Amino acid sequence: MSTQQSLPKYLQISELLIRDIAAGRLEDGARLPTERDLAAQLSTSVGTLRKALSELERQGLLERVQGSGNYIRSKSEVNSIYSFFRVELLEGGGLPRAEVLDVSKQAKPTEFPYFGSNNEGFRIRRMRYLNDIPAVLEEIWLDANHAKTITPADLNEALYVYYRKSLDLWITRVEDRIGLQPKPTWCPEYLHLNDTTVCVDRLSFDQRDQPVEFSKSWINSDVAQYVARIK
Amino acid sequence: MSTQQSLPKYLQISELLIRDIAAGRLEDGARLPTERDLAAQLSTSVGTLRKALSELERQGLLERVQGSGNYIRSKSEVNSIYSFFRVELLEGGGLPRAEVLDVSKQAKPTEFPYFGSNNEGFRIRRMRYLNDIPAVLEEIWLDANHAKTITPADLNEALYVYYRKSLDLWITRVEDRIGLQPKPTWCPEYLHLNDTTVCVDRLSFDQRDQPVEFSKSWINSDVAQYVARIK
DNA sequence: AGGAATTTGTGCGTATGTATC
DNA sequence: AGATACATACGCACAAATTCC
């Protein structure tokens, strides 16, 4: 049988604090109780608590100041903000790879924005890899008006290429919104996501500037310390 | 006099190992002695050694495998292990262009992370253009130890090229954090930013892996043509 | 200005859990 | 199944930075 163990205590604590931040119970700038006090409240040792706090610091949610205290640094406001950001992967080096996890036709969730008149859509779930590291979990919804069926075999090439070649559908523009959202319930075990994680919502528009596709991308929090160089 | 303190022991150890890797004394794939043995060799405790190893892991130089051992990972892919989105402009039009708005020497804001021992830094503010559209507003801080003066004329070429040619400073690694931050007060009228906007904080490291530069980039929310590429 | 109190950082030791070989 | 090796967890002492008086 599987020996599915509960998370280590230090991760349980960091996730607890993250939820408190996301829910607004801990606001930006707030100072935590002293480590000894907080450890006592949580029935843990100072060392374990410190490891949890280090995790928060690594995620940029906490600033730790020796001699002073631990301060929340939440870049919140997340939900209400509209930011446009297009995230794609590069060809050079290893090809960016995507593995299709599931394809199905479903009724569109009611909370989604408008992306076509059909009540149903094709739902594609896939994992994108960067250098063979699972990096981004995606759920892509295409309005059902644009295809009779879609199978994983159709998706061997880039999605937009498939749209163009097989569906006569050109994506000419996208709008992205970045924010924090809950981890999806269908996230595979091998991709580590926090309970609340960075998520990009994308609405894609066709050649007539009509919205035809909506997608959500959850970014691997282990891969969330970014980087690179400006060319 | 300067209060040059010795580094904490755990950092001394991680730097020692980094030098061994850089010098080829520890090759890619090599397995370190067990933590207890290595700690004994280095006359330290297992806990302190583990903290040093965590630092190496954070830098992508070490892979730690429970039940097996600690393995050197010194491929030139060091940067990409950490993930990393390479933010560039989409090809298409002309060369990416940057306009220097202001250069001055200032005391470093206290809330900035450590990027050199000098209390002052050179502050460079500039606008980057994408196809002649103002796209990214940048504020770059270089630790004042690295130059006597900097003038806009120095910055005609790419910043890192200037660093290398004129300041004998190589940027070998950067760490970026993406988040949402307030629009800067000095944002020119002609760049449209939301009150809260996507911001990338970048800490850059020199050839000795010391942080020497810190920058903040605010991204024009109207511009959807950004591509985040991985190196 | 300066010293005491507070608070986080470093370092050590030990015991136990869990994955690998 | 046993041995080995890293991961987690606890506790303590002291150092260093900050804050308060």
Coordinates of N, CA, C and O (backbone and C1' of nucleotides) in Angstrom, one line a residue, chain C:
Chain C
dA1 P 26.5 60.5 20.0 O5' 26.7 59.9 21.4 C5' 27.1 60.8 22.5 C4' 27.1 59.9 23.7 C3' 27.5 58.5 23.5 O3' 28.4 58.1 24.5 C1' 25.3 58.5 24.4
dG2 P 29.2 56.8 24.4 O5' 28.5 55.8 25.4 C5' 27.9 56.3 26.6 C4' 27.0 55.3 27.2 C3' 27.4 53.9 26.8 O3' 27.2 53.0 27.9 C1' 25.1 54.3 26.2
dG3 P 28.1 51.8 28.1 O5' 27.3 50.9 29.1 C5' 26.4 51.5 30.1 C4' 25.1 50.8 30.1 C3' 25.2 49.3 30.0 O3' 24.3 48.7 30.9 C1' 23.7 50.1 28.4
dA4 P 24.4 47.2 31.3 O5' 22.9 46.8 31.3 C5' 21.9 47.7 31.8 C4' 20.6 47.3 31.3 C3' 20.3 45.8 31.2 O3' 19.0 45.6 31.7 C1' 20.1 46.7 29.1
dA5 P 18.5 44.1 31.9 O5' 17.4 43.9 30.7 C5' 16.4 44.9 30.5 C4' 15.7 44.7 29.2 C3' 15.3 43.2 29.0 O3' 13.9 43.2 28.6 C1' 16.5 44.0 27.1
dT6 P 13.2 41.8 28.3 O5' 13.2 41.8 26.7 C5' 12.8 42.9 26.0 C4' 12.9 42.7 24.5 C3' 12.5 41.3 24.0 O3' 11.6 41.6 22.9 C1' 14.7 41.9 23.2
dT7 P 10.8 40.4 22.3 O5' 11.6 40.0 21.0 C5' 11.9 40.9 20.0 C4' 12.8 40.3 18.9 C3' 12.6 38.8 18.6 O3' 12.2 38.7 17.3 C1' 14.9 39.2 19.0
dT8 P 11.9 37.2 16.6 O5' 13.2 37.0 15.7 C5' 13.5 37.9 14.7 C4' 15.0 37.8 14.2 C3' 15.3 36.4 13.5 O3' 16.1 36.7 12.4 C1' 16.8 36.7 15.3
dG9 P 16.7 35.5 11.5 O5' 18.2 35.3 12.0 C5' 19.2 36.3 11.6 C4' 20.6 35.7 11.9 C3' 20.9 34.4 11.3 O3' 22.2 34.4 10.7 C1' 21.1 34.2 13.6
dT10 P 22.7 33.1 9.9 O5' 23.6 32.4 11.1 C5' 24.7 33.1 11.7 C4' 25.4 32.2 12.7 C3' 25.8 30.9 12.2 O3' 27.2 30.7 12.5 C1' 24.6 30.7 14.3
dG11 P 28.0 29.5 11.9 O5' 27.9 28.4 13.0 C5' 28.5 28.7 14.3 C4' 28.2 27.6 15.2 C3' 28.4 26.2 14.6 O3' 29.4 25.5 15.3 C1' 26.4 26.4 16.0
dC12 P 29.8 24.0 14.9 O5' 29.1 23.2 16.1 C5' 29.4 23.5 17.4 C4' 28.5 22.7 18.3 C3' 28.4 21.2 17.9 O3' 29.2 20.5 18.9 C1' 26.3 22.2 18.5
dG13 P 29.4 18.9 18.6 O5' 28.1 18.3 19.3 C5' 27.7 18.6 20.6 C4' 26.4 17.9 21.0 C3' 26.3 16.5 20.5 O3' 26.2 15.6 21.6 C1' 24.3 17.7 20.0
dT14 P 26.1 14.0 21.3 O5' 24.6 13.7 21.3 C5' 23.7 14.3 22.2 C4' 22.3 13.9 21.8 C3' 22.1 12.5 21.3 O3' 21.2 11.8 22.2 C1' 21.0 14.0 19.9
dA15 P 21.0 10.2 22.0 O5' 19.6 10.0 21.4 C5' 18.5 10.9 22.0 C4' 17.3 10.9 21.0 C3' 17.0 9.5 20.4 O3' 15.7 9.1 20.7 C1' 17.1 11.1 18.7
dT16 P 15.1 7.7 20.3 O5' 14.4 7.9 18.9 C5' 13.4 9.0 18.9 C4' 13.0 9.3 17.4 C3' 12.6 8.0 16.6 O3' 11.3 8.2 16.1 C1' 14.1 9.4 15.4
dG17 P 10.5 7.0 15.3 O5' 10.4 7.6 13.8 C5' 9.9 8.9 13.6 C4' 10.1 9.3 12.2 C3' 9.6 8.3 11.1 O3' 8.9 9.0 10.1 C1' 11.9 8.9 10.7
dT18 P 8.0 8.2 9.0 O5' 9.0 8.1 7.7 C5' 9.5 9.4 7.2 C4' 10.5 9.1 6.1 C3' 10.1 8.0 5.1 O3' 10.2 8.4 3.8 C1' 12.3 7.6 5.9
dA19 P 9.6 7.6 2.5 O5' 10.8 7.5 1.6 C5' 11.6 8.7 1.3 C4' 13.0 8.3 0.8 C3' 12.9 7.2 -0.3 O3' 13.7 7.7 -1.4 C1' 14.4 6.5 1.5
dT20 P 13.8 6.8 -2.7 O5' 15.3 6.1 -2.5 C5' 16.4 6.9 -2.2 C4' 17.6 6.0 -1.9 C3' 17.9 5.0 -3.0 O3' 19.1 5.2 -3.5 C1' 18.0 4.1 -0.8
dC21 P 19.6 4.3 -4.8 O5' 20.5 3.1 -4.1 C5' 21.5 3.5 -3.1 C4' 22.0 2.3 -2.4 C3' 22.3 1.1 -3.4 O3' 23.6 0.6 -3.2 C1' 21.0 0.4 -1.5

